[in-house]
């Protein structure tokens, strides 16, 4: 049928339904000669009740269920990737999930609680091709792109846990924020990530607004320019780590492809077009980029731009010898940015470090 949405054979069955937008879900049912009005209930099961299997969709007509069973592999087929392993940090604020995608690929999702707010940190790829020297995901190399449904499924998983917790105790039980800061480079998987953003934004689903989603990029210039044109409902964070081309290229090899001056021109254009501030991420590595002179170099680079700097103390990884450095160095870095350049900054708390909550670290530990 013309216009039938993709229901890709290449995608593991468990996430195929989550890969469809609401109109696509209706069109898919129609292509099976099923009344598209049933899409509303199916959507609700997937994005509101967050069910994990077809068997739980008891209110759907038998005809719809049997067609879905035939497509997805049985009456009780999974409609969400399985959690292979879960770890809880000793402070109780961070839970990390290793998700199995159905073809053996493992990715990570992290649930973080800060000041009563729940944030899901989702992966956009299995592995990463960008090769940043200090990053566990970069050290493992590229596996494959995630499908939109595999990205959506991670947020839905966190929402499901919150819903279950709501039954047991009062507190914050709605997923408030999603950050694309897990494994992978989101702008290297642009189509699937933007489709996932659209699905998560749907008001009858998780209904996450632009203020609630942040995408972090290593600095894929064509992707930033596309974001400036298309303006999807997501905020932008750019991983900077160094304020000169030579220093940055040592840490972030793709800086050779997309040099710092081109990156900053793209960021300027993005902020002009969207009117949005960019978060600039800076992984603090002792003796390398944590001195007051480094802070001054960042200040000069970002002068005049709507910016906030997020400092991230290095999480030690097996493949990189650097250390995170002292808390005092981070404070001094912040003071220079604030006092000399009026640039706001935060230091990311190293919560969950005992469960290897840094990007890609749990998957790396299990695969080694
Ligand atoms: N690929 C994207 C998003 C995923 S990484 C990007 O690079 O921006 C999310 C953030 O974690 C990035 O700022 C990245 O530089 C940082 N990061 C990766 N490994 C880290 C480590 N071992 N310690 C501290 N920060 C790390
Ligand atoms: Fe990829 Fe981001 Fe890790 Fe760099 S820091 S290797 S871009 S996931």
Short mmCIF file of N, CA and C in Angstrom, two decimals, residues 51-216:
data_model
loop_
_atom_site.label_atom_id
_atom_site.label_comp_id
_atom_site.label_asym_id
_atom_site.label_seq_id
_atom_site.Cartn_x
_atom_site.Cartn_y
_atom_site.Cartn_z
N UNK A 51 3.42 -1.23 28.50
CA UNK A 51 3.42 -2.69 28.63
C UNK A 51 4.62 -3.27 27.90
N UNK A 52 5.00 -4.49 28.31
CA UNK A 52 6.20 -5.10 27.71
C UNK A 52 5.86 -6.21 26.71
N UNK A 53 4.59 -6.68 26.71
CA UNK A 53 4.29 -7.78 25.78
C UNK A 53 2.89 -7.63 25.19
N UNK A 54 2.72 -8.27 24.04
CA UNK A 54 1.41 -8.26 23.38
C UNK A 54 0.34 -8.87 24.28
N UNK A 55 0.73 -9.87 25.07
CA UNK A 55 -0.20 -10.57 25.93
C UNK A 55 -0.92 -9.64 26.91
N UNK A 56 -0.28 -8.52 27.23
CA UNK A 56 -0.89 -7.59 28.20
C UNK A 56 -1.94 -6.69 27.55
N UNK A 57 -2.04 -6.73 26.22
CA UNK A 57 -2.96 -5.80 25.53
C UNK A 57 -4.34 -6.44 25.39
N UNK A 58 -4.92 -6.80 26.52
CA UNK A 58 -6.13 -7.63 26.51
C UNK A 58 -7.35 -6.91 25.95
N UNK A 59 -7.37 -5.59 25.97
CA UNK A 59 -8.56 -4.88 25.48
C UNK A 59 -8.56 -4.69 23.97
N UNK A 60 -7.46 -5.07 23.32
CA UNK A 60 -7.43 -4.95 21.85
C UNK A 60 -8.24 -6.07 21.22
N UNK A 61 -8.98 -5.81 20.14
CA UNK A 61 -9.74 -6.87 19.49
C UNK A 61 -8.84 -8.04 19.06
N UNK A 62 -9.41 -9.25 19.09
CA UNK A 62 -8.63 -10.46 18.79
C UNK A 62 -7.96 -10.37 17.42
N UNK A 63 -8.67 -9.76 16.46
CA UNK A 63 -8.13 -9.67 15.10
C UNK A 63 -6.82 -8.86 15.08
N UNK A 64 -6.82 -7.77 15.82
CA UNK A 64 -5.62 -6.93 15.88
C UNK A 64 -4.48 -7.69 16.57
N UNK A 65 -4.82 -8.33 17.68
CA UNK A 65 -3.78 -9.05 18.43
C UNK A 65 -3.19 -10.18 17.61
N UNK A 66 -4.06 -10.91 16.88
CA UNK A 66 -3.49 -12.04 16.14
C UNK A 66 -2.63 -11.55 14.98
N UNK A 67 -2.99 -10.41 14.38
CA UNK A 67 -2.14 -9.89 13.31
C UNK A 67 -0.79 -9.43 13.88
N UNK A 68 -0.85 -8.76 15.01
CA UNK A 68 0.40 -8.32 15.65
C UNK A 68 1.24 -9.53 16.07
N UNK A 69 0.56 -10.57 16.55
CA UNK A 69 1.28 -11.78 16.97
C UNK A 69 2.02 -12.39 15.78
N UNK A 70 1.35 -12.39 14.62
CA UNK A 70 1.97 -12.95 13.42
C UNK A 70 3.20 -12.12 13.01
N UNK A 71 3.09 -10.79 13.18
CA UNK A 71 4.19 -9.90 12.78
C UNK A 71 5.37 -9.95 13.74
N UNK A 72 5.04 -10.10 15.03
CA UNK A 72 6.09 -9.91 16.04
C UNK A 72 6.59 -11.21 16.67
N UNK A 73 5.96 -12.33 16.31
CA UNK A 73 6.52 -13.61 16.77
C UNK A 73 5.79 -14.26 17.93
N UNK A 74 4.45 -14.19 17.96
CA UNK A 74 3.70 -14.95 18.97
C UNK A 74 2.77 -14.08 19.79
N UNK A 75 1.77 -14.74 20.39
CA UNK A 75 0.72 -14.02 21.13
C UNK A 75 1.26 -13.26 22.33
N UNK A 76 2.39 -13.70 22.84
CA UNK A 76 2.97 -13.02 24.00
C UNK A 76 4.30 -12.35 23.64
N UNK A 77 4.43 -11.97 22.36
CA UNK A 77 5.71 -11.40 21.90
C UNK A 77 6.05 -10.13 22.67
N UNK A 78 7.33 -9.88 22.83
CA UNK A 78 7.79 -8.66 23.51
C UNK A 78 7.53 -7.43 22.64
N UNK A 79 7.14 -6.33 23.28
CA UNK A 79 7.03 -5.06 22.55
C UNK A 79 8.00 -4.04 23.14
N UNK A 80 9.02 -4.53 23.82
CA UNK A 80 10.09 -3.68 24.36
C UNK A 80 11.34 -4.55 24.52
N UNK A 81 12.52 -3.98 24.26
CA UNK A 81 13.74 -4.75 24.44
C UNK A 81 13.90 -5.19 25.90
N UNK A 82 14.58 -6.31 26.11
CA UNK A 82 14.72 -6.87 27.46
C UNK A 82 15.86 -6.22 28.23
N UNK A 83 15.70 -6.13 29.56
CA UNK A 83 16.79 -5.64 30.40
C UNK A 83 17.64 -6.84 30.81
N UNK A 84 18.90 -6.83 30.37
CA UNK A 84 19.78 -7.96 30.66
C UNK A 84 20.38 -7.85 32.05
N UNK A 85 20.53 -6.63 32.52
CA UNK A 85 21.17 -6.46 33.82
C UNK A 85 20.85 -5.07 34.36
N UNK A 86 20.69 -4.99 35.66
CA UNK A 86 20.42 -3.70 36.29
C UNK A 86 21.36 -3.52 37.46
N UNK A 87 21.89 -2.32 37.62
CA UNK A 87 22.74 -2.03 38.79
C UNK A 87 22.27 -0.74 39.43
N UNK A 88 22.39 -0.70 40.75
CA UNK A 88 21.96 0.46 41.54
C UNK A 88 23.20 1.04 42.21
N UNK A 89 23.37 2.37 42.14
CA UNK A 89 24.54 2.97 42.79
C UNK A 89 24.36 2.93 44.30
N UNK A 90 25.46 2.97 45.02
CA UNK A 90 25.38 2.84 46.48
C UNK A 90 24.62 4.00 47.11
N UNK A 91 24.64 5.17 46.47
CA UNK A 91 23.88 6.30 47.03
C UNK A 91 22.39 6.22 46.66
N UNK A 92 22.02 5.25 45.84
CA UNK A 92 20.62 5.02 45.51
C UNK A 92 20.04 5.98 44.48
N UNK A 93 20.85 6.92 43.98
CA UNK A 93 20.31 7.94 43.07
C UNK A 93 20.35 7.54 41.60
N UNK A 94 21.15 6.55 41.29
CA UNK A 94 21.36 6.20 39.90
C UNK A 94 21.11 4.71 39.67
N UNK A 95 20.31 4.41 38.67
CA UNK A 95 20.11 3.02 38.27
C UNK A 95 20.54 2.90 36.83
N UNK A 96 21.27 1.85 36.57
CA UNK A 96 21.78 1.68 35.21
C UNK A 96 21.28 0.36 34.64
N UNK A 97 20.81 0.40 33.40
CA UNK A 97 20.25 -0.77 32.77
C UNK A 97 21.05 -1.13 31.53
N UNK A 98 21.37 -2.39 31.43
CA UNK A 98 21.99 -2.90 30.22
C UNK A 98 20.86 -3.57 29.43
N UNK A 99 20.54 -3.01 28.27
CA UNK A 99 19.41 -3.50 27.49
C UNK A 99 19.91 -4.34 26.32
N UNK A 100 19.21 -5.46 26.09
CA UNK A 100 19.58 -6.34 24.99
C UNK A 100 18.60 -6.09 23.85
N UNK A 101 19.12 -5.77 22.68
CA UNK A 101 18.27 -5.25 21.60
C UNK A 101 17.58 -6.34 20.77
N UNK A 102 17.86 -7.61 21.05
CA UNK A 102 17.20 -8.68 20.29
C UNK A 102 18.11 -9.29 19.24
N UNK A 103 19.21 -8.62 18.91
CA UNK A 103 20.18 -9.18 17.97
C UNK A 103 21.54 -9.33 18.65
N UNK A 104 21.52 -9.35 19.98
CA UNK A 104 22.76 -9.52 20.74
C UNK A 104 23.43 -8.21 21.10
N UNK A 105 23.01 -7.10 20.48
CA UNK A 105 23.64 -5.80 20.82
C UNK A 105 23.20 -5.35 22.21
N UNK A 106 24.15 -4.83 22.97
CA UNK A 106 23.87 -4.32 24.32
C UNK A 106 24.03 -2.81 24.33
N UNK A 107 23.08 -2.13 24.94
CA UNK A 107 23.23 -0.69 25.11
C UNK A 107 22.88 -0.32 26.55
N UNK A 108 23.21 0.89 26.92
CA UNK A 108 22.98 1.31 28.30
C UNK A 108 21.95 2.44 28.39
N UNK A 109 21.18 2.37 29.44
CA UNK A 109 20.25 3.45 29.78
C UNK A 109 20.45 3.74 31.26
N UNK A 110 20.44 5.02 31.63
CA UNK A 110 20.64 5.36 33.04
C UNK A 110 19.46 6.18 33.54
N UNK A 111 18.98 5.83 34.71
CA UNK A 111 17.93 6.62 35.39
C UNK A 111 18.61 7.39 36.52
N UNK A 112 18.45 8.71 36.49
CA UNK A 112 19.10 9.54 37.52
C UNK A 112 18.04 10.34 38.26
N UNK A 113 18.23 10.47 39.55
CA UNK A 113 17.34 11.32 40.35
C UNK A 113 18.14 12.50 40.90
N UNK A 114 17.71 13.70 40.54
CA UNK A 114 18.35 14.90 41.09
C UNK A 114 17.24 15.78 41.63
N UNK A 115 17.34 16.15 42.87
CA UNK A 115 16.38 17.07 43.47
C UNK A 115 14.93 16.68 43.14
N UNK A 116 14.64 15.40 43.28
CA UNK A 116 13.28 14.92 43.07
C UNK A 116 12.87 14.77 41.62
N UNK A 117 13.76 15.18 40.70
CA UNK A 117 13.44 15.06 39.28
C UNK A 117 14.06 13.80 38.71
N UNK A 118 13.34 13.15 37.81
CA UNK A 118 13.89 11.94 37.22
C UNK A 118 14.30 12.23 35.77
N UNK A 119 15.53 11.85 35.46
CA UNK A 119 16.07 12.02 34.11
C UNK A 119 16.47 10.66 33.55
N UNK A 120 16.14 10.41 32.30
CA UNK A 120 16.62 9.20 31.62
C UNK A 120 17.74 9.60 30.67
N UNK A 121 18.87 8.91 30.79
CA UNK A 121 19.98 9.14 29.87
C UNK A 121 19.97 7.99 28.86
N UNK A 122 19.70 8.31 27.60
CA UNK A 122 19.50 7.24 26.62
C UNK A 122 20.64 7.17 25.60
N UNK A 123 20.83 5.97 25.07
CA UNK A 123 21.85 5.74 24.03
C UNK A 123 21.23 5.94 22.66
N UNK A 124 22.06 6.34 21.70
CA UNK A 124 21.58 6.52 20.33
C UNK A 124 22.23 5.54 19.36
N UNK A 125 23.32 4.91 19.80
CA UNK A 125 23.99 3.90 18.97
C UNK A 125 24.54 2.82 19.90
N UNK A 126 24.75 1.63 19.34
CA UNK A 126 25.51 0.61 20.07
C UNK A 126 26.96 0.86 19.70
N UNK A 127 27.76 1.32 20.68
CA UNK A 127 29.13 1.73 20.40
C UNK A 127 29.14 3.12 19.79
N UNK A 128 30.31 3.54 19.31
CA UNK A 128 30.43 4.88 18.71
C UNK A 128 31.67 4.90 17.81
N UNK A 129 31.53 5.60 16.68
CA UNK A 129 32.63 5.65 15.71
C UNK A 129 33.57 6.83 15.93
N UNK A 130 33.29 7.69 16.93
CA UNK A 130 34.00 8.97 17.03
C UNK A 130 35.35 8.87 17.75
N UNK A 131 35.52 7.84 18.56
CA UNK A 131 36.84 7.54 19.11
C UNK A 131 37.42 8.50 20.13
N UNK A 132 36.61 9.25 20.87
CA UNK A 132 37.16 10.14 21.90
C UNK A 132 37.99 9.29 22.87
N UNK A 133 39.20 9.76 23.17
CA UNK A 133 40.17 8.88 23.83
C UNK A 133 39.77 8.46 25.24
N UNK A 134 39.02 9.33 25.93
CA UNK A 134 38.71 9.06 27.34
C UNK A 134 37.36 8.35 27.53
N UNK A 135 36.69 8.02 26.44
CA UNK A 135 35.31 7.54 26.54
C UNK A 135 35.24 6.02 26.34
N UNK A 136 34.57 5.34 27.26
CA UNK A 136 34.48 3.87 27.19
C UNK A 136 33.77 3.42 25.91
N UNK A 137 32.76 4.18 25.49
CA UNK A 137 32.04 3.81 24.25
C UNK A 137 32.95 4.00 23.05
N UNK A 138 33.68 5.10 23.03
CA UNK A 138 34.63 5.35 21.94
C UNK A 138 35.68 4.25 21.88
N UNK A 139 36.11 3.79 23.05
CA UNK A 139 37.14 2.75 23.09
C UNK A 139 36.63 1.43 22.52
N UNK A 140 35.30 1.20 22.58
CA UNK A 140 34.79 -0.09 22.07
C UNK A 140 34.50 -0.06 20.57
N UNK A 141 34.46 1.13 19.95
CA UNK A 141 34.21 1.21 18.51
C UNK A 141 32.73 1.17 18.16
N UNK A 142 32.45 1.23 16.86
CA UNK A 142 31.06 1.33 16.40
C UNK A 142 30.43 -0.04 16.25
N UNK A 143 29.21 -0.20 16.77
CA UNK A 143 28.44 -1.42 16.55
C UNK A 143 27.41 -1.19 15.46
N UNK A 144 26.32 -0.53 15.82
CA UNK A 144 25.32 -0.14 14.82
C UNK A 144 24.48 1.01 15.33
N UNK A 145 23.76 1.63 14.39
CA UNK A 145 22.80 2.66 14.78
C UNK A 145 21.61 2.01 15.48
N UNK A 146 21.03 2.70 16.43
CA UNK A 146 19.77 2.23 17.02
C UNK A 146 18.61 2.71 16.16
N UNK A 147 17.55 1.91 16.12
CA UNK A 147 16.31 2.33 15.46
C UNK A 147 15.59 3.28 16.41
N UNK A 148 14.67 4.07 15.83
CA UNK A 148 13.93 5.04 16.66
C UNK A 148 13.26 4.34 17.85
N UNK A 149 12.64 3.19 17.59
CA UNK A 149 11.93 2.48 18.66
C UNK A 149 12.86 2.01 19.77
N UNK A 150 14.09 1.72 19.42
CA UNK A 150 15.05 1.27 20.43
C UNK A 150 15.47 2.45 21.33
N UNK A 151 15.40 3.65 20.78
CA UNK A 151 15.69 4.84 21.59
C UNK A 151 14.48 5.17 22.45
N UNK A 152 13.29 5.17 21.82
CA UNK A 152 12.05 5.44 22.56
C UNK A 152 11.90 4.43 23.71
N UNK A 153 12.22 3.17 23.43
CA UNK A 153 12.03 2.10 24.42
C UNK A 153 12.77 2.38 25.72
N UNK A 154 13.90 3.07 25.62
CA UNK A 154 14.69 3.34 26.83
C UNK A 154 13.95 4.32 27.76
N UNK A 155 13.35 5.35 27.16
CA UNK A 155 12.58 6.30 27.96
C UNK A 155 11.32 5.63 28.50
N UNK A 156 10.70 4.80 27.66
CA UNK A 156 9.48 4.09 28.08
C UNK A 156 9.82 3.15 29.25
N UNK A 157 10.98 2.52 29.20
CA UNK A 157 11.38 1.63 30.30
C UNK A 157 11.46 2.40 31.62
N UNK A 158 12.08 3.58 31.58
CA UNK A 158 12.19 4.38 32.80
C UNK A 158 10.80 4.81 33.27
N UNK A 159 9.94 5.22 32.35
CA UNK A 159 8.58 5.61 32.73
C UNK A 159 7.82 4.44 33.35
N UNK A 160 8.03 3.23 32.83
CA UNK A 160 7.37 2.04 33.36
C UNK A 160 7.78 1.82 34.83
N UNK A 161 9.07 1.98 35.10
CA UNK A 161 9.55 1.79 36.47
C UNK A 161 8.94 2.83 37.40
N UNK A 162 8.83 4.07 36.90
CA UNK A 162 8.26 5.13 37.73
C UNK A 162 6.79 4.85 38.02
N UNK A 163 6.11 4.33 37.01
CA UNK A 163 4.69 4.00 37.20
C UNK A 163 4.55 2.89 38.24
N UNK A 164 5.42 1.90 38.17
CA UNK A 164 5.37 0.81 39.15
C UNK A 164 5.66 1.35 40.55
N UNK A 165 6.62 2.27 40.63
CA UNK A 165 6.97 2.85 41.93
C UNK A 165 5.80 3.67 42.48
N UNK A 166 5.04 4.29 41.58
CA UNK A 166 3.91 5.12 42.01
C UNK A 166 2.89 4.29 42.77
N UNK A 167 2.78 3.03 42.39
CA UNK A 167 1.81 2.17 43.06
C UNK A 167 2.26 1.89 44.49
N UNK A 168 3.57 1.95 44.73
CA UNK A 168 4.10 1.56 46.04
C UNK A 168 4.31 2.74 47.00
N UNK A 169 4.67 3.91 46.47
CA UNK A 169 5.01 5.02 47.37
C UNK A 169 4.78 6.35 46.69
N UNK A 170 4.48 7.41 47.48
CA UNK A 170 4.33 8.72 46.86
C UNK A 170 5.69 9.26 46.42
N UNK A 171 5.68 10.29 45.59
CA UNK A 171 6.94 10.89 45.13
C UNK A 171 6.82 11.24 43.66
N UNK A 172 7.97 11.55 43.05
CA UNK A 172 7.99 11.98 41.66
C UNK A 172 7.97 10.76 40.74
N UNK A 173 6.86 10.56 40.04
CA UNK A 173 6.71 9.34 39.26
C UNK A 173 6.49 9.60 37.79
N UNK A 174 6.85 10.80 37.35
CA UNK A 174 6.72 11.06 35.92
C UNK A 174 8.11 11.37 35.38
N UNK A 175 8.40 10.77 34.26
CA UNK A 175 9.70 11.04 33.65
C UNK A 175 9.72 12.50 33.20
N UNK A 176 10.69 13.25 33.74
CA UNK A 176 10.71 14.70 33.49
C UNK A 176 11.66 15.10 32.38
N UNK A 177 12.75 14.36 32.26
CA UNK A 177 13.78 14.79 31.32
C UNK A 177 14.41 13.59 30.62
N UNK A 178 14.75 13.81 29.36
CA UNK A 178 15.52 12.81 28.63
C UNK A 178 16.77 13.50 28.08
N UNK A 179 17.91 12.91 28.33
CA UNK A 179 19.14 13.44 27.74
C UNK A 179 19.75 12.36 26.83
N UNK A 180 20.12 12.80 25.63
CA UNK A 180 20.77 11.88 24.67
C UNK A 180 22.27 11.96 24.95
N UNK A 181 22.67 11.34 26.05
CA UNK A 181 24.06 11.39 26.48
C UNK A 181 24.58 10.01 26.84
N UNK A 182 23.86 8.98 26.42
CA UNK A 182 24.34 7.62 26.67
C UNK A 182 25.33 7.23 25.57
N UNK A 183 25.32 5.96 25.21
CA UNK A 183 26.28 5.49 24.21
C UNK A 183 25.93 6.07 22.83
N UNK A 184 26.98 6.45 22.12
CA UNK A 184 26.80 6.84 20.73
C UNK A 184 26.73 8.33 20.48
N UNK A 185 26.84 8.68 19.21
CA UNK A 185 26.80 10.09 18.78
C UNK A 185 25.45 10.33 18.09
N UNK A 186 24.54 11.04 18.75
CA UNK A 186 23.19 11.18 18.20
C UNK A 186 23.13 11.81 16.81
N UNK A 187 24.03 12.75 16.51
CA UNK A 187 23.96 13.38 15.18
C UNK A 187 24.60 12.51 14.10
N UNK A 188 25.17 11.39 14.49
CA UNK A 188 25.65 10.39 13.53
C UNK A 188 24.54 9.38 13.23
N UNK A 189 23.40 9.55 13.87
CA UNK A 189 22.22 8.69 13.64
C UNK A 189 21.00 9.62 13.62
N UNK A 190 21.13 10.67 12.78
CA UNK A 190 20.21 11.81 12.85
C UNK A 190 18.75 11.41 12.66
N UNK A 191 18.45 10.64 11.60
CA UNK A 191 17.04 10.36 11.27
C UNK A 191 16.35 9.64 12.42
N UNK A 192 16.98 8.58 12.90
CA UNK A 192 16.33 7.78 13.95
C UNK A 192 16.18 8.59 15.24
N UNK A 193 17.20 9.39 15.56
CA UNK A 193 17.14 10.18 16.79
C UNK A 193 16.02 11.22 16.69
N UNK A 194 15.90 11.88 15.54
CA UNK A 194 14.85 12.90 15.40
C UNK A 194 13.46 12.27 15.38
N UNK A 195 13.38 11.07 14.84
CA UNK A 195 12.09 10.39 14.87
C UNK A 195 11.73 10.07 16.33
N UNK A 196 12.72 9.60 17.07
CA UNK A 196 12.48 9.30 18.49
C UNK A 196 12.08 10.57 19.25
N UNK A 197 12.74 11.69 18.95
CA UNK A 197 12.39 12.97 19.60
C UNK A 197 10.92 13.29 19.34
N UNK A 198 10.49 13.11 18.09
CA UNK A 198 9.09 13.39 17.72
C UNK A 198 8.12 12.50 18.48
N UNK A 199 8.45 11.23 18.61
CA UNK A 199 7.57 10.27 19.30
C UNK A 199 7.51 10.61 20.80
N UNK A 200 8.65 10.95 21.37
CA UNK A 200 8.67 11.28 22.82
C UNK A 200 7.96 12.61 23.09
N UNK A 201 7.89 13.45 22.05
CA UNK A 201 7.26 14.76 22.17
C UNK A 201 5.72 14.67 22.06
N UNK A 202 5.22 13.58 21.48
CA UNK A 202 3.78 13.44 21.22
C UNK A 202 2.98 13.66 22.51
N UNK A 203 2.03 14.59 22.49
CA UNK A 203 1.29 14.92 23.73
C UNK A 203 0.49 13.76 24.31
N UNK A 204 0.18 12.74 23.49
CA UNK A 204 -0.54 11.61 24.07
C UNK A 204 0.40 10.47 24.46
N UNK A 205 1.69 10.74 24.42
CA UNK A 205 2.67 9.76 24.87
C UNK A 205 3.40 10.29 26.09
N UNK A 206 4.72 10.26 26.05
CA UNK A 206 5.47 10.78 27.20
C UNK A 206 5.43 12.31 27.25
N UNK A 207 5.05 12.94 26.14
CA UNK A 207 4.78 14.39 26.11
C UNK A 207 5.95 15.23 26.63
N UNK A 208 7.15 14.88 26.20
CA UNK A 208 8.32 15.64 26.65
C UNK A 208 8.52 16.84 25.73
N UNK A 209 8.53 18.04 26.31
CA UNK A 209 8.68 19.26 25.52
C UNK A 209 10.15 19.58 25.26
N UNK A 210 10.36 20.65 24.49
CA UNK A 210 11.72 21.06 24.13
C UNK A 210 12.56 21.34 25.37
N UNK A 211 11.91 21.82 26.43
CA UNK A 211 12.65 22.14 27.64
C UNK A 211 13.11 20.88 28.36
N UNK A 212 12.57 19.75 27.93
CA UNK A 212 12.77 18.49 28.67
C UNK A 212 13.72 17.53 27.99
N UNK A 213 14.17 17.87 26.77
CA UNK A 213 15.06 16.95 26.07
C UNK A 213 16.34 17.68 25.66
N UNK A 214 17.47 17.03 25.90
CA UNK A 214 18.76 17.62 25.53
C UNK A 214 19.59 16.59 24.78
N UNK A 215 20.10 17.03 23.65
CA UNK A 215 20.92 16.16 22.81
C UNK A 215 22.37 16.64 22.90
N UNK A 216 23.26 15.70 23.18
CA UNK A 216 24.67 16.07 23.29
C UNK A 216 25.43 15.55 22.08
#
